[in-house]
Every structure is written in structure tokens, then in C-alpha cells.
Steps between C-alpha positions, in 0.01 A plus 500: 500500500660738247224422248237560769663831594494609137128420465413675826702810408269546202213513752678757718603242762811327628585218741744556785610284793461592864684293767190497723217474247666326208390610154318832470317665211599866460338772289730649237253780429211681665157335513176682581193349672305289251797447270576140401840393627500141384283249314573129513342178379532207744776244457233251607150548636207287612136602532326429827248305293734204548342486844170316456293761687642802316337707225633392156765725348642498148858376516594722207368842601340449846152601388219343698211490251399287199752226576536145371686220676782301338331177394809290575620599848165645617694747715603796284261762358528732198285788378560420134719358228754783515588445866505124455747526210723752678529263797528179299878446519476493879160336536584221254749366756296603802184336366680175425644491853173584677302254288707215642335558837158367588234761579544464878866600471420785262274651765797541739723679249523828690615815315849494656551138391385588149735799507793272585408264216490797263836621634668176393310485172604856410861421590485201263335698220765773527782246525369329184468844334129447435425830670754786512720603789552870572681709759180532703355157420736215585544229762829646624299776665303230685828346616612839633200525737568433869340182643555583872534128578680568829210717617193292418355256752525122480123490460523724194780289355287188550207664322721598206639145486148358473419749224824403324373141490183615325705700247707190426182293467357748249812546286644148534848624421760275664763774516296743715702597807278489811731732694487758222121475485471560875727805466295624205178471701660720765605748231148510357353553846705819540502631144163432338225760486125458514358600162192713560222641289418867459317502834783312678320164497753210499517312169824305521870508582802589289877522515632834373878483497581870455234616746654254748797738511286769666538527877223556752386814679191551716481844338578401140553748219339266245198273472468166322184443295420259218363536151404143424806306611740785418638661815518880498703704749382862525642784707271623778748755632744733328814291439825684439795373301713290737207399724442133571175355366288335770182293498307351791511123551215504753181682599620843609177560690614287794661636817880527512553198724270290283682604182837431656383157614364411156821609327722310741299178471462504123806689374747472792586866544411786731374801309690824562296723270418855610149403606621218725779706655276799572179317590272659755414252780168681547399419142600139556285495813211634293548217251520258791175632642322370192578148616260295706590501870392137532822296502315207345406714201718497188550875551426646158460872444157653545549648154511145366177419680349813349620402153357150536168632632489755219549230235244274670239775491583581137446134412171506692391813316484716816687804367410721795670267748791451260545878486504522880790254521678666209485835681613331822819366343586797276700693766719195555569470127578871476752473783682174425493527119581868470624641171467319168403152615276280281306365800403853603402585143287187474337571836401847374358330190294259713385790717397697190287210377330457837440873546354519147251214542395650834419831332800699629617610156714798606706284737511225237651730236751636753613148595510392136723802434729395786508143368603615153769736638665205674438220250620694195839514677505135607325347197559750220215608273514256208370174650135397438428540873631857511333601173171373641560683828583828324184463292292450814651809659416709194139377507472552877624858473236566235227346712422241232368162616740210469569158651779435747 
């Protein structure tokens, strides 16, 4: 932990211990909105392309275009020689293990199972000193994660036990401890993050050991985004020296009771953040009113229906109808994702595109402006997505024709 503290101090951070929350990440300096607090590569990660129905993703950089499949295992994709070589120490073992399975078994290798296989392979590679161990990149940090075995249900334990059997089948290591694997599955369930693209589309899952130190708030002062598979924590509020760094584990757009229920079921704690303690029951009733009154209905938000309808009409090419549903859901997004939230920024971007193609260019430029104001805080300005977006805004302001 001393080595980890030393590394984090260079980033303006420190780890403390709270009797109620456990480990906490504290700012040792001031951070302004948009400032990068932390960057971290995953200890292990797995693209969703391991699921047979998923879009292929490069295992090296998480790009989704111009990919070629590994000819041996027929499961892993790469965008080119560079990514294949950079991943070879890990994939050499992974490929050999997966290739032992027949194709029917390979089709059931879910991302979390693949992640567990990689966890043990990385532990072995570091133990054998084939890949280096650092203060922020070592298996001891995995061991320090809490498994919550006394809190999870028997059904969940049974599921993890079945997955542990598949891991053993893939690796064929006689010394694998089933109990440890079950505990590790529980740790991964509570500590992995969904790796998303620039527009928040899910691409895979990853275990980020330093980011796992960050506690939850429903009104977080940071946001987690990804540049490839690298996780980036940026401030979205002014953070003073001595403040705790928070990130949200869940969708903050849900009503208080729904958020509390999700956190208790998945993470086994009741949130006591300022938003939960000072929640307005009227606002929760408003959120509840978006649910279908039919008890037999699954009870999703109307805003979700609007989003689905909007995307359906976009896919059908009916941009007028898509715009109607975009406008219908915008007030909900503005209310539940207030401030610098990537989902609000991306909704403004979608709205700008729809307003533009429907001939409403003044509104389109205004919404594109709003999108950029938010997304340059959450995403920075140097990624290809943001450079493209800034270029579109410049063209739109000048009235020049361009393609969204």
C-alpha cells in the first residue's frame, strides 16, 4: 500500500480508510471541471465480442473497424499487427486454452468467464516475471477487494460455482481453487466497469484496480469515460484539496428509491450521499409517473420508450418522427442528468443532428454548442470523436454544409 500511496501522491491523490466505507480516494490538490484526475489501463479486460451476437472489438485497442479474427481460437479480434503483438504474451496462453474447447463450448465463453481466465493468466505471467508487476498493477490488489460472500444469495453462489467449472475446463490447471474462483467472480461482479465507446456504447468489461478504490455517490464529482480501453476519470465539479473523489456506480437518472434498491442489491450498501439524503419526494413521484400503470407491464420509464422510438424512427429514416420523440424526452434528460453528464451531452448531439436534417439549423447549432460545452468537460478535446465534433460545430456556425 505504501508504494501505491507514493504513486497516487504524484497524481495529487491519496488513499484513506473510513470505518463505514472502507478505502476512500482523497484529492491532495484542487481539480477543476474537465481536468483529468486519473488514467488507468485495465488489469484485465474482455471485449463483448466474446459473446457470439456482439459487434467485434479489437482486443488490443477496442477499435471496432477493419478487424481480423485470430485464426487459431476463432474468438479474439485484432485491428492490426501492432495490437496483436502487444497482446501476444497474454493471448498466447489464452489462445492455447480456448483452442482446447470445441466450437460449441467456445460460443458460451461469456465475457466474465473470459475475464476470470485472463485474471489467472495475468497472475501467472506476473508470478513468472514474464510481465512486470507495479504498485498499481499486481494481483495483491485483486486479493484486497471485498468478495461479500456473506451477502450474496445461494443462487448467485451456485451460478459462480458453475462458471468456476468452465474456467477450470478452459485452463485445465489442477491447482485452481474453486472456492477462490467463486469469490473472485463475486469480486468482479462488484468491481468491474463496462468499457464504453465515445458515445457510451458498451464494448466490453474491465477490472481497474485503482479506480475500484473510488466510492459511489448519486451526485458524483467525477465521471468515468474511456479512450480505447484506458479508463479516464475527469472532474465534473470543482474538487477542493481534502475532498473525497466520487464516481457513480449506477444510472443516476433513476428515482431515489430505484437507485437505493439497485445499490443494495448489487453492492450491499445504502447510499447516504447528499442527493439521497435530501431527495424531494415530489421529484421521485414525477419519475414514478413515467412508469406504466399496468401492473403486468415491466414498468420502464417513458423516456426509455421515447429513446427506443426515436432510434427506431432513425433506423427507418423518418427523421421528423425521430425529432418528435427526441424533443419529448429532452426535458427528462435535462432534469435527471443535470450538469456535466455525458448522456445529456450526447442527447444534445443527437438533437442537433435531428434538428439539422429537419431544416432547423439555428436550433441545431445551439444544441451542438450545448453538446460541446458538456462533452469537452467529460471527454476532453483530444480524442478523435471530440476533434470531429468540434470540427462539425465550426462548420455549423459558419453555415457550411457537412455530414453528421
